């Protein structure tokens, strides 16, 4: 097992421990929908962890709709019943870290939809961010450096351009693990990086032209290696 995998495992265990304690706190204090949780500082002192650890756990519970954070106001219990909340948290705690192939497959399914939305909804600001990410990737590739992070930042910029905040959050959730695992599983051949530079530009151009069909087709072509990795034993769609 690699160091990165150990770190992820340790972080997950700590995060689950904090989530359990938040659940116990809500139940012990009989907090109801709309009630406010103690501050991150107070929770970190109470649980004996860092504020960053508490923030990560809260963000995960917020992602699943259990908590709701309001800037300058604090974190509140969402509008769900206690029984449902406890059941949902128990389900979250039982979730295992998804295997890499599952993450890649999810990414493919998600991004084929996301790029179509981006082509329909993108703003001029979105185009700038997508092009900047594409240029950063090209710069790394040209200098012979690893460009996995820049590649994923390009795709995150497209997710943002989709105008769907839930999709954007989900991409942000699965991206860190993909970055950690990409090299371990040797999915992408670095010799093809220069080809991917051109593919990025074609995807960008389709989004700029507001052509969702072309954007989806170019993204599918861009994912040809990932398709082979995920679906080599089955029919693709």
Coordinates of C-alpha atoms in Angstrom, one line a residue:
X1 CA 0.0 0.0 0.0
X2 CA 1.4 3.4 -1.0
X3 CA 1.8 6.4 1.4
X4 CA -0.9 8.3 -0.4
X5 CA -3.3 5.5 0.2
X6 CA -2.4 5.4 3.8
X7 CA -2.9 9.1 4.2
X8 CA -6.3 8.9 2.6
X9 CA -7.3 6.0 4.8
X10 CA -6.2 7.9 7.9
X11 CA -8.0 11.1 6.9
X12 CA -11.2 9.1 6.2
X13 CA -11.0 7.5 9.6
X14 CA -10.6 10.8 11.3
X15 CA -13.4 12.4 9.3
X16 CA -15.7 9.6 10.1
X17 CA -14.8 9.9 13.8
X18 CA -15.7 13.6 13.7
X19 CA -19.0 12.9 11.9
X20 CA -19.9 10.4 14.6
X21 CA -19.3 13.0 17.2
X22 CA -21.3 15.6 15.4
X23 CA -24.2 13.1 15.2
X24 CA -23.9 12.4 18.9
X25 CA -23.9 16.1 19.7
X26 CA -27.0 16.7 17.7
X27 CA -28.8 13.8 19.4
X28 CA -27.5 14.7 22.9
X29 CA -28.6 18.3 22.6
X30 CA -31.8 17.4 20.8
X31 CA -31.1 19.8 18.0
X32 CA -33.9 20.2 15.6
X33 CA -34.0 21.5 12.0
X34 CA -32.8 25.1 11.9
X35 CA -30.9 24.8 15.2
X36 CA -27.3 26.1 15.1
X37 CA -24.2 24.0 15.8
X38 CA -21.4 25.3 18.0
X39 CA -18.7 27.1 16.0
X40 CA -15.8 25.3 14.3
X41 CA -13.4 26.5 17.0
X42 CA -15.6 25.2 19.8
X43 CA -16.1 21.8 18.0
X44 CA -12.3 21.5 17.3
X45 CA -11.6 22.1 21.0
X46 CA -14.3 19.7 22.1
X47 CA -13.3 16.9 19.7
X48 CA -9.5 17.5 20.1
X49 CA -8.9 18.0 16.3
X50 CA -8.0 20.9 14.1
X51 CA -10.6 23.4 12.8
X52 CA -9.7 22.2 9.3
X53 CA -10.6 18.7 10.3
X54 CA -14.0 19.9 11.6
X55 CA -14.6 22.0 8.4
X56 CA -14.0 19.0 6.2
X57 CA -16.5 16.9 8.1
X58 CA -19.1 19.6 8.1
X59 CA -18.6 20.1 4.3
X60 CA -19.2 16.4 3.8
X61 CA -22.4 16.5 5.8
X62 CA -23.4 19.6 4.0
X63 CA -22.8 17.9 0.7
X64 CA -25.3 15.2 1.7
X65 CA -27.8 17.8 2.8
X66 CA -27.6 17.1 6.5
X67 CA -26.1 20.4 7.6
X68 CA -26.3 23.9 6.0
X69 CA -23.6 26.5 6.4
X70 CA -24.6 30.2 6.1
X71 CA -21.7 32.7 5.7
X72 CA -21.3 35.0 8.7
X73 CA -24.0 33.1 10.5
X74 CA -22.8 29.6 11.2
X75 CA -23.8 26.0 10.5
X76 CA -27.3 24.7 11.0
X77 CA -29.2 21.4 11.1
X78 CA -30.9 21.0 7.7
X79 CA -34.7 20.6 7.4
X80 CA -34.9 16.8 7.9
X81 CA -36.1 14.7 10.8
X82 CA -33.9 13.2 13.4
X83 CA -34.6 9.6 12.4
X84 CA -33.9 10.4 8.8
X85 CA -30.7 12.3 9.7
X86 CA -29.4 9.4 11.9
X87 CA -30.1 7.0 9.1
X88 CA -28.3 9.1 6.5
X89 CA -25.3 9.6 8.7
X90 CA -25.1 5.9 9.3
X91 CA -25.2 5.3 5.6
X92 CA -22.4 7.9 5.0
X93 CA -20.2 6.2 7.7
X94 CA -20.7 2.8 5.9
X95 CA -19.5 4.2 2.6
X96 CA -16.2 2.7 1.6
X97 CA -13.7 4.7 -0.4
X98 CA -14.7 4.1 -4.0
X99 CA -12.3 2.0 -6.2
X100 CA -10.4 3.9 -8.8
X101 CA -12.2 2.4 -11.8
X102 CA -15.5 3.4 -10.2
X103 CA -14.3 6.9 -9.8
X104 CA -13.1 7.1 -13.4
X105 CA -16.4 5.6 -14.7
X106 CA -18.4 8.2 -12.7
X107 CA -16.2 10.9 -14.1
X108 CA -16.9 9.8 -17.7
X109 CA -20.7 9.6 -17.2
X110 CA -20.7 13.0 -15.4
X111 CA -18.5 14.9 -17.8
X112 CA -20.3 13.8 -21.0
X113 CA -23.3 15.6 -19.5
X114 CA -21.4 18.5 -18.0
X115 CA -19.6 19.5 -21.2
X116 CA -23.0 19.7 -23.0
X117 CA -24.3 22.0 -20.3
X118 CA -21.1 24.1 -20.4
X119 CA -21.6 24.6 -24.1
X120 CA -25.1 25.9 -23.5
X121 CA -24.5 28.0 -20.4
X122 CA -20.9 29.1 -20.4
X123 CA -20.1 32.8 -19.8
X124 CA -17.2 34.8 -21.2
X125 CA -15.5 34.5 -17.7
X126 CA -16.0 30.7 -17.9
X127 CA -14.2 30.6 -21.3
X128 CA -11.3 32.5 -19.9
X129 CA -10.9 30.1 -17.0
X130 CA -11.2 27.0 -19.3
X131 CA -8.6 28.5 -21.7
X132 CA -6.2 29.4 -18.8
X133 CA -6.4 25.8 -17.5
X134 CA -5.8 24.5 -21.0
X135 CA -2.8 26.8 -21.4
X136 CA -1.4 25.7 -18.0
X137 CA -1.7 22.1 -19.1
X138 CA 0.1 22.8 -22.4
X139 CA 2.9 24.6 -20.6
X140 CA 3.5 21.7 -18.2
X141 CA 3.5 19.1 -21.1
X142 CA 5.9 21.2 -23.2
X143 CA 8.4 21.3 -20.4
X144 CA 8.1 17.6 -19.9
X145 CA 6.5 17.8 -16.4
X146 CA 3.6 15.8 -15.0
X147 CA 0.4 17.6 -15.9
X148 CA -2.3 15.5 -14.2
X149 CA -3.4 18.3 -11.9
X150 CA -3.6 20.8 -14.7
X151 CA -5.6 18.3 -16.8
X152 CA -8.2 17.9 -14.0
X153 CA -8.3 21.6 -13.4
X154 CA -9.3 22.0 -17.0
X155 CA -12.2 19.6 -16.4
X156 CA -13.2 21.4 -13.2
X157 CA -13.4 24.6 -15.1
X158 CA -15.8 23.0 -17.5
X159 CA -17.8 21.7 -14.5
X160 CA -18.1 25.2 -13.2
X161 CA -19.2 26.5 -16.6
X162 CA -22.1 24.0 -16.6
X163 CA -23.8 26.3 -14.1
X164 CA -24.8 23.3 -11.9
X165 CA -23.5 23.8 -8.4
X166 CA -24.3 20.2 -7.4
X167 CA -22.3 18.8 -10.3
X168 CA -19.5 21.2 -9.5
X169 CA -19.3 20.1 -5.9
X170 CA -19.4 16.5 -6.8
X171 CA -16.5 16.9 -9.2
X172 CA -14.6 18.7 -6.4
X173 CA -15.4 15.7 -4.2
X174 CA -14.0 13.0 -6.5
X175 CA -11.1 14.9 -8.0
X176 CA -8.6 14.6 -5.1
X177 CA -8.8 10.8 -5.0
X178 CA -8.4 10.7 -8.8
X179 CA -5.2 12.8 -8.6
X180 CA -3.8 10.4 -6.0
X181 CA -4.6 7.3 -7.9
X182 CA -3.8 8.3 -11.5
X183 CA -0.1 7.5 -11.4
X184 CA -0.6 4.3 -9.4
X185 CA -2.9 2.7 -11.9
X186 CA -1.0 3.9 -15.0
X187 CA -4.2 4.8 -16.8
X188 CA -2.9 7.5 -19.1
X189 CA 0.2 7.2 -21.3
X190 CA 2.3 10.3 -20.9
X191 CA 3.4 9.9 -24.5
X192 CA -0.1 11.0 -25.5
X193 CA 0.0 14.2 -23.5
X194 CA 0.8 16.3 -26.6
X195 CA -2.3 14.8 -28.3
X196 CA -4.4 15.8 -25.3
X197 CA -3.3 19.4 -25.7
X198 CA -5.0 19.5 -29.0
X199 CA -8.0 17.7 -27.6
X200 CA -8.4 20.3 -24.9
X201 CA -8.4 23.0 -27.5
X202 CA -11.1 21.2 -29.6
X203 CA -13.3 20.9 -26.5
X204 CA -12.7 24.5 -25.6
X205 CA -13.6 25.6 -29.1
X206 CA -16.8 23.5 -29.1
X207 CA -17.9 25.2 -25.8
X208 CA -17.0 28.6 -27.2
X209 CA -19.1 27.9 -30.3
X210 CA -22.0 26.8 -28.0
X211 CA -22.2 23.5 -29.8
X212 CA -23.3 20.9 -27.2
X213 CA -23.3 17.9 -29.6
X214 CA -19.8 18.7 -30.8
X215 CA -18.6 19.3 -27.2
X216 CA -19.9 15.9 -26.1
X217 CA -18.3 14.2 -29.1
X218 CA -14.9 15.8 -28.5
X219 CA -15.0 15.0 -24.8
X220 CA -15.8 11.4 -25.7
X221 CA -12.8 11.3 -28.0
X222 CA -10.7 12.8 -25.3
X223 CA -11.8 10.0 -22.9
X224 CA -10.9 7.2 -25.4
X225 CA -8.2 5.8 -23.1
X226 CA -10.4 6.0 -20.0
X227 CA -13.2 4.2 -22.0
X228 CA -10.8 1.4 -22.8
X229 CA -9.7 1.2 -19.1
X230 CA -13.3 1.1 -17.8
X231 CA -15.1 -0.8 -20.5
X232 CA -12.6 -3.1 -22.2
X233 CA -14.7 -6.1 -21.2
X234 CA -18.1 -4.6 -22.0
X235 CA -19.8 -2.7 -24.7
X236 CA -19.5 1.1 -24.5
X237 CA -22.4 3.4 -25.0

